[in-house]
PDB file of C-alpha atoms in Angstrom:
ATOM      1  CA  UNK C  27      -0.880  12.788 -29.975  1.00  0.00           C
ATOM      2  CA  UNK C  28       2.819  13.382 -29.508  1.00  0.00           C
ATOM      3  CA  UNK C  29       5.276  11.444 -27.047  1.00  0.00           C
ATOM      4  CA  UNK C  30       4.902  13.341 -24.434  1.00  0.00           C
ATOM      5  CA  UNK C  31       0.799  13.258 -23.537  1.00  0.00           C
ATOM      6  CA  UNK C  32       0.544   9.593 -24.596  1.00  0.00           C
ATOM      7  CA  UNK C  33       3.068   9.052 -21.722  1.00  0.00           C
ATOM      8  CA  UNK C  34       1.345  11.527 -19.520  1.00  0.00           C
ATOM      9  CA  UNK C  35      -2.089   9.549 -20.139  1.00  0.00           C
ATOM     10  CA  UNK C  36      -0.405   6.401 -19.497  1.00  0.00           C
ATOM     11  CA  UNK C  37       1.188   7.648 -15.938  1.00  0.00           C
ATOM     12  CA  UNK C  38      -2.327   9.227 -15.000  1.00  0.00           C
ATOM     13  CA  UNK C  39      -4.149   5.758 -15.686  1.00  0.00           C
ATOM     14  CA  UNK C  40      -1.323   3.495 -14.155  1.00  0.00           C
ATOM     15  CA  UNK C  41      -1.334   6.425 -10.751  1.00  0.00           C
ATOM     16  CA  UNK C  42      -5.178   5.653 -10.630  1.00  0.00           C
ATOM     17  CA  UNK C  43      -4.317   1.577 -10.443  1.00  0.00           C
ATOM     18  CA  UNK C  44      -2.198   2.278  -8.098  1.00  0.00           C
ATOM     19  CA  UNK C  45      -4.408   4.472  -5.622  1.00  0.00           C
ATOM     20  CA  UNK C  46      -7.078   1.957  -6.397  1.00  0.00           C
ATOM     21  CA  UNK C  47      -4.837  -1.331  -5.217  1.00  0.00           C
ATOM     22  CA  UNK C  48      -3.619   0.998  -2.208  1.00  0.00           C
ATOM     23  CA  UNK C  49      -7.393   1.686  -1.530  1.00  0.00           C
ATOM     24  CA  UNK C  50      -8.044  -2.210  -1.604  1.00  0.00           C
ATOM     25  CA  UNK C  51      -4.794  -3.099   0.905  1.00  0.00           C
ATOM     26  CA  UNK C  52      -5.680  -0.578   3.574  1.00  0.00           C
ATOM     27  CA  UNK C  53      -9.743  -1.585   3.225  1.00  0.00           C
ATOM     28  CA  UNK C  54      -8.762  -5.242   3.903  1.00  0.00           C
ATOM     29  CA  UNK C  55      -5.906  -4.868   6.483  1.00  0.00           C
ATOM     30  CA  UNK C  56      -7.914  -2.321   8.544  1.00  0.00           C
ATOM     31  CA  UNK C  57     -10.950  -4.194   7.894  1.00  0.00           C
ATOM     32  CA  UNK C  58      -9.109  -7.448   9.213  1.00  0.00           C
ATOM     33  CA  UNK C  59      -7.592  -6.103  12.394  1.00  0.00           C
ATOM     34  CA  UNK C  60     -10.913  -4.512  13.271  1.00  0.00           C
ATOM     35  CA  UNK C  61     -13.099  -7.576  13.231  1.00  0.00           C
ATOM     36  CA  UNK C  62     -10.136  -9.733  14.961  1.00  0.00           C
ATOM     37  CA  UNK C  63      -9.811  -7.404  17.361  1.00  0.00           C
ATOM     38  CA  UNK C  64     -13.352  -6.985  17.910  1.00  0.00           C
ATOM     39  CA  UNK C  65     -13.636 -10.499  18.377  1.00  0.00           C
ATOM     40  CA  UNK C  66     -10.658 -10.538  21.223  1.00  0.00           C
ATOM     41  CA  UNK C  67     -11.929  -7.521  23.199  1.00  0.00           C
ATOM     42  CA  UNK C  68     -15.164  -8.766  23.763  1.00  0.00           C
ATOM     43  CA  UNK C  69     -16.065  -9.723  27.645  1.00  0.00           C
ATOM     44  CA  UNK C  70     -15.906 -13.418  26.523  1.00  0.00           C
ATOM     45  CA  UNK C  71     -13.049 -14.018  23.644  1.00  0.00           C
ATOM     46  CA  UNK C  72     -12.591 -16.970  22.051  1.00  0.00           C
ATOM     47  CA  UNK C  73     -10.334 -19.445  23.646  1.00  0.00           C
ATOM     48  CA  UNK C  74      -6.786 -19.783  21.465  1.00  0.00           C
ATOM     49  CA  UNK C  75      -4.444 -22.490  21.988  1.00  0.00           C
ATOM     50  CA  UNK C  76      -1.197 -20.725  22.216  1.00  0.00           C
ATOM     51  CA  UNK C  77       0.461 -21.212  18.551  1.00  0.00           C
ATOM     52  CA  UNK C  78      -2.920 -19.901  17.453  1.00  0.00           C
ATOM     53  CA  UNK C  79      -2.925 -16.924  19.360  1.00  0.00           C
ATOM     54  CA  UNK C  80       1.172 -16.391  18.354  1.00  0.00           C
ATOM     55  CA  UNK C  81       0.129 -16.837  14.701  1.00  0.00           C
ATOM     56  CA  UNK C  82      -2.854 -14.064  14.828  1.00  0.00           C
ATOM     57  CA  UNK C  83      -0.652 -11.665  17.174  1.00  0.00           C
ATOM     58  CA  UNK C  84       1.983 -12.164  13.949  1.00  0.00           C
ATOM     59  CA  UNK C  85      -0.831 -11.267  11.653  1.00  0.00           C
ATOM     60  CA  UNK C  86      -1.981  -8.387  13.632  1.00  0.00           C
ATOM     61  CA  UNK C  87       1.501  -7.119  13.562  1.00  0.00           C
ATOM     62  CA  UNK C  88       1.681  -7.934   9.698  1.00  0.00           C
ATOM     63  CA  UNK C  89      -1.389  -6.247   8.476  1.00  0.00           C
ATOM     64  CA  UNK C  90      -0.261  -3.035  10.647  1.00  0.00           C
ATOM     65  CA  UNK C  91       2.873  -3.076   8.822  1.00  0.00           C
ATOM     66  CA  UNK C  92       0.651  -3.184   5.371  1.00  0.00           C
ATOM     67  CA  UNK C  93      -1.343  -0.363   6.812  1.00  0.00           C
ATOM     68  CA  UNK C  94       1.751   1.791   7.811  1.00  0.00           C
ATOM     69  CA  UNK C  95       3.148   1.311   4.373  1.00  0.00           C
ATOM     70  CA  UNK C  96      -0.036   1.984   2.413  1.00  0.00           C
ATOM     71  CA  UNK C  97      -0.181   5.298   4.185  1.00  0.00           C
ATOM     72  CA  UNK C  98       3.513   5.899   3.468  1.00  0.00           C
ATOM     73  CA  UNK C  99       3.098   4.717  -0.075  1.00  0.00           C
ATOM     74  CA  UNK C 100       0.368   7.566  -0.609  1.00  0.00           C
ATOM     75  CA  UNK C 101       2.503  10.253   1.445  1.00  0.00           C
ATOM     76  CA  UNK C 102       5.593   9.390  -1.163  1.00  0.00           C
ATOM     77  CA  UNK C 103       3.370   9.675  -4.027  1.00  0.00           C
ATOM     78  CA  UNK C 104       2.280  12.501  -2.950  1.00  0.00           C
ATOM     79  CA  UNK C 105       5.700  13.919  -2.918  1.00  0.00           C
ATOM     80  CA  UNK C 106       6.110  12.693  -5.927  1.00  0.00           C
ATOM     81  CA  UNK C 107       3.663  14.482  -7.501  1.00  0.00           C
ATOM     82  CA  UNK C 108       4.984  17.366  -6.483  1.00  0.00           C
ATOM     83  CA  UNK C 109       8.186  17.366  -7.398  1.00  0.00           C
ATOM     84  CA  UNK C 110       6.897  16.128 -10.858  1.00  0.00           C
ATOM     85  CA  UNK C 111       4.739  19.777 -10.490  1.00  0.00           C
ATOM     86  CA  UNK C 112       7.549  21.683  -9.741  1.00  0.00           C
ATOM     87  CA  UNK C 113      10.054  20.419 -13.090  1.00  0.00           C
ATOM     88  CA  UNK C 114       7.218  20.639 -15.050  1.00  0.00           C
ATOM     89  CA  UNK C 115       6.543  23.740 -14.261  1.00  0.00           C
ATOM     90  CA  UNK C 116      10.253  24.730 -14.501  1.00  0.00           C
ATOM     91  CA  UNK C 117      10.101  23.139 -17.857  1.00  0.00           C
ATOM     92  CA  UNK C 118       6.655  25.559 -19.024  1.00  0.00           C
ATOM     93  CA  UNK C 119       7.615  28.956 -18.164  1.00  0.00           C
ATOM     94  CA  UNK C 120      11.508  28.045 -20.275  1.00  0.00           C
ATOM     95  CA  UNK C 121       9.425  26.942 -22.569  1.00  0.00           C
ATOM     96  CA  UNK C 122      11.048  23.627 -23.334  1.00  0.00           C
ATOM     97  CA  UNK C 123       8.819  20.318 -24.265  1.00  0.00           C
ATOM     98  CA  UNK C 124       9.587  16.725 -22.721  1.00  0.00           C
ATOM     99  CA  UNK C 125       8.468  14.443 -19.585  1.00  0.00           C
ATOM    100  CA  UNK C 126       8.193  15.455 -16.047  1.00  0.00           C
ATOM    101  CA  UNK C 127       9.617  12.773 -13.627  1.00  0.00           C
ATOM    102  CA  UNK C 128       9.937  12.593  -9.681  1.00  0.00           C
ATOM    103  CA  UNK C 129      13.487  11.652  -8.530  1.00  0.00           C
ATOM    104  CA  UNK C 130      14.902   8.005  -8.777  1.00  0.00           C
ATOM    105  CA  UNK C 131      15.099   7.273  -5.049  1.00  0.00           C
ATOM    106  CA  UNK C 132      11.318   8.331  -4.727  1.00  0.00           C
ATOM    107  CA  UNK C 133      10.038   6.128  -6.810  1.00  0.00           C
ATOM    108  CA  UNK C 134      12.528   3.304  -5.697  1.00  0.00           C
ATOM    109  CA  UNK C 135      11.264   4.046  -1.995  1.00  0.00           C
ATOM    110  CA  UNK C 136       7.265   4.414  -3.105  1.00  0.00           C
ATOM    111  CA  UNK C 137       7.827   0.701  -4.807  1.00  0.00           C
ATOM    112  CA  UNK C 138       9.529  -0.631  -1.313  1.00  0.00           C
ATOM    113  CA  UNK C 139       6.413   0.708   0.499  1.00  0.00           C
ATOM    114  CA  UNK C 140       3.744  -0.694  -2.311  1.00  0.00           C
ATOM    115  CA  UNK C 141       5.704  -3.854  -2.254  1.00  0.00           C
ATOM    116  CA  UNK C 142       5.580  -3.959   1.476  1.00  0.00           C
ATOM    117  CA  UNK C 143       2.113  -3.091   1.686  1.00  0.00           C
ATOM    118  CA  UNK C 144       0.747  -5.651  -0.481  1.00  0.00           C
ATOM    119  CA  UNK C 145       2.955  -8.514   0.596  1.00  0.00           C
ATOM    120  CA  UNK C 146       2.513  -7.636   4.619  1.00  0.00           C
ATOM    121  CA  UNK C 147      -1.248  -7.855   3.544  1.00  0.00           C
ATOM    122  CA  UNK C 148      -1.426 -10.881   1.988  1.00  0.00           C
ATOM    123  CA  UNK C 149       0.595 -12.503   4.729  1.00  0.00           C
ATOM    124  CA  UNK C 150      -1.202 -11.322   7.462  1.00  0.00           C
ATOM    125  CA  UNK C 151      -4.865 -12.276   5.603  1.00  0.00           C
ATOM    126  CA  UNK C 152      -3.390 -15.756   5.516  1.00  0.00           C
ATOM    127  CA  UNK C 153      -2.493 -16.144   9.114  1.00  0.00           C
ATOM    128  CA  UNK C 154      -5.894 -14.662  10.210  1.00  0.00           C
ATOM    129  CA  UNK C 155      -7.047 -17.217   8.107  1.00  0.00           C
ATOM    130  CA  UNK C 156      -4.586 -20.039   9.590  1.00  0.00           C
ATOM    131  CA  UNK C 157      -5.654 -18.850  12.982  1.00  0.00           C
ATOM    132  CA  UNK C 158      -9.559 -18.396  12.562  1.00  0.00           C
ATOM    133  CA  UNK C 159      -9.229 -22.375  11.126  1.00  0.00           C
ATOM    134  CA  UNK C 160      -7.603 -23.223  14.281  1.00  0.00           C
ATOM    135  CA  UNK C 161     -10.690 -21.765  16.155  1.00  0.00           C
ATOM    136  CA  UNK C 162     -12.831 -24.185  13.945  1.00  0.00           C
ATOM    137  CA  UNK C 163     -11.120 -27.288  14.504  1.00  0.00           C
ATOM    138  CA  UNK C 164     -11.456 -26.960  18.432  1.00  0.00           C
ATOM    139  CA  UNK C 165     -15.004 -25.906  18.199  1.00  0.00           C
TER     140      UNK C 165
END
């Protein structure tokens, strides 16, 4: 196996990681804001003191920025992809051997989003948490 297709493997197992963590952060932020907001549209919502209810509106608006990045995250790596396509199918037809890469600035700008998406998730999951124990200790 030359260079080239053990790097190739590599990328194609390290792309399906990354789908598969980018999979995981929109399944918990959208499953978060849909119970929680479930829970607040109902005809009788729990009563929140009001630095609970500030810290789950913060969430709320945290796990909707993870959400809004995952889905950017996949749109860039799909663009990605293609330009990857297109060079390496420059490269085929002149015949010439070597790696396919997507430009610099798309990959800096899919790792902002993925970065984003995770951390924004991860926050927001906390304060949900944070205010859902704040629920407990008046109940």
């Amino acid at each position: 196996m030359n260079n080239s297709e053990i790097f190739n493997e590599y990328t194609a197992h390290w792309m399906s990681r990354v789908e598969s963590m980018n999979h995981s952060v929109i399944l918990i932020s959208g499953g978060i804001m849909s119970i929680t907001i479930g829970a607040f549209l109902t005809s009788n919502p729990p009563l929140l003191d009001p630095w609970a209810a500030s810290v789950i509106r913060s969430a709320w608006v945290l796990l909707a920025l993870s959400l809004a990045s995952a889905v950017l995250l996949k749109f860039f790596l799909v663009i990605s992809g293609a330009l990857t396509l297109t060079e390496l199918e420059g490269k085929t037809t002149k015949g010439e051997e070597g790696v396919a890469n997507s430009p610099r600035w798309l990959r800096v700008v899919a790792w902002c989003f993925g970065i984003t998406a995770v951390s924004a998730c991860l926050v927001g999951f906390t304060l949900i948490a944070i205010g859902a124990g704040s629920l407990l200790a008046v109940g």
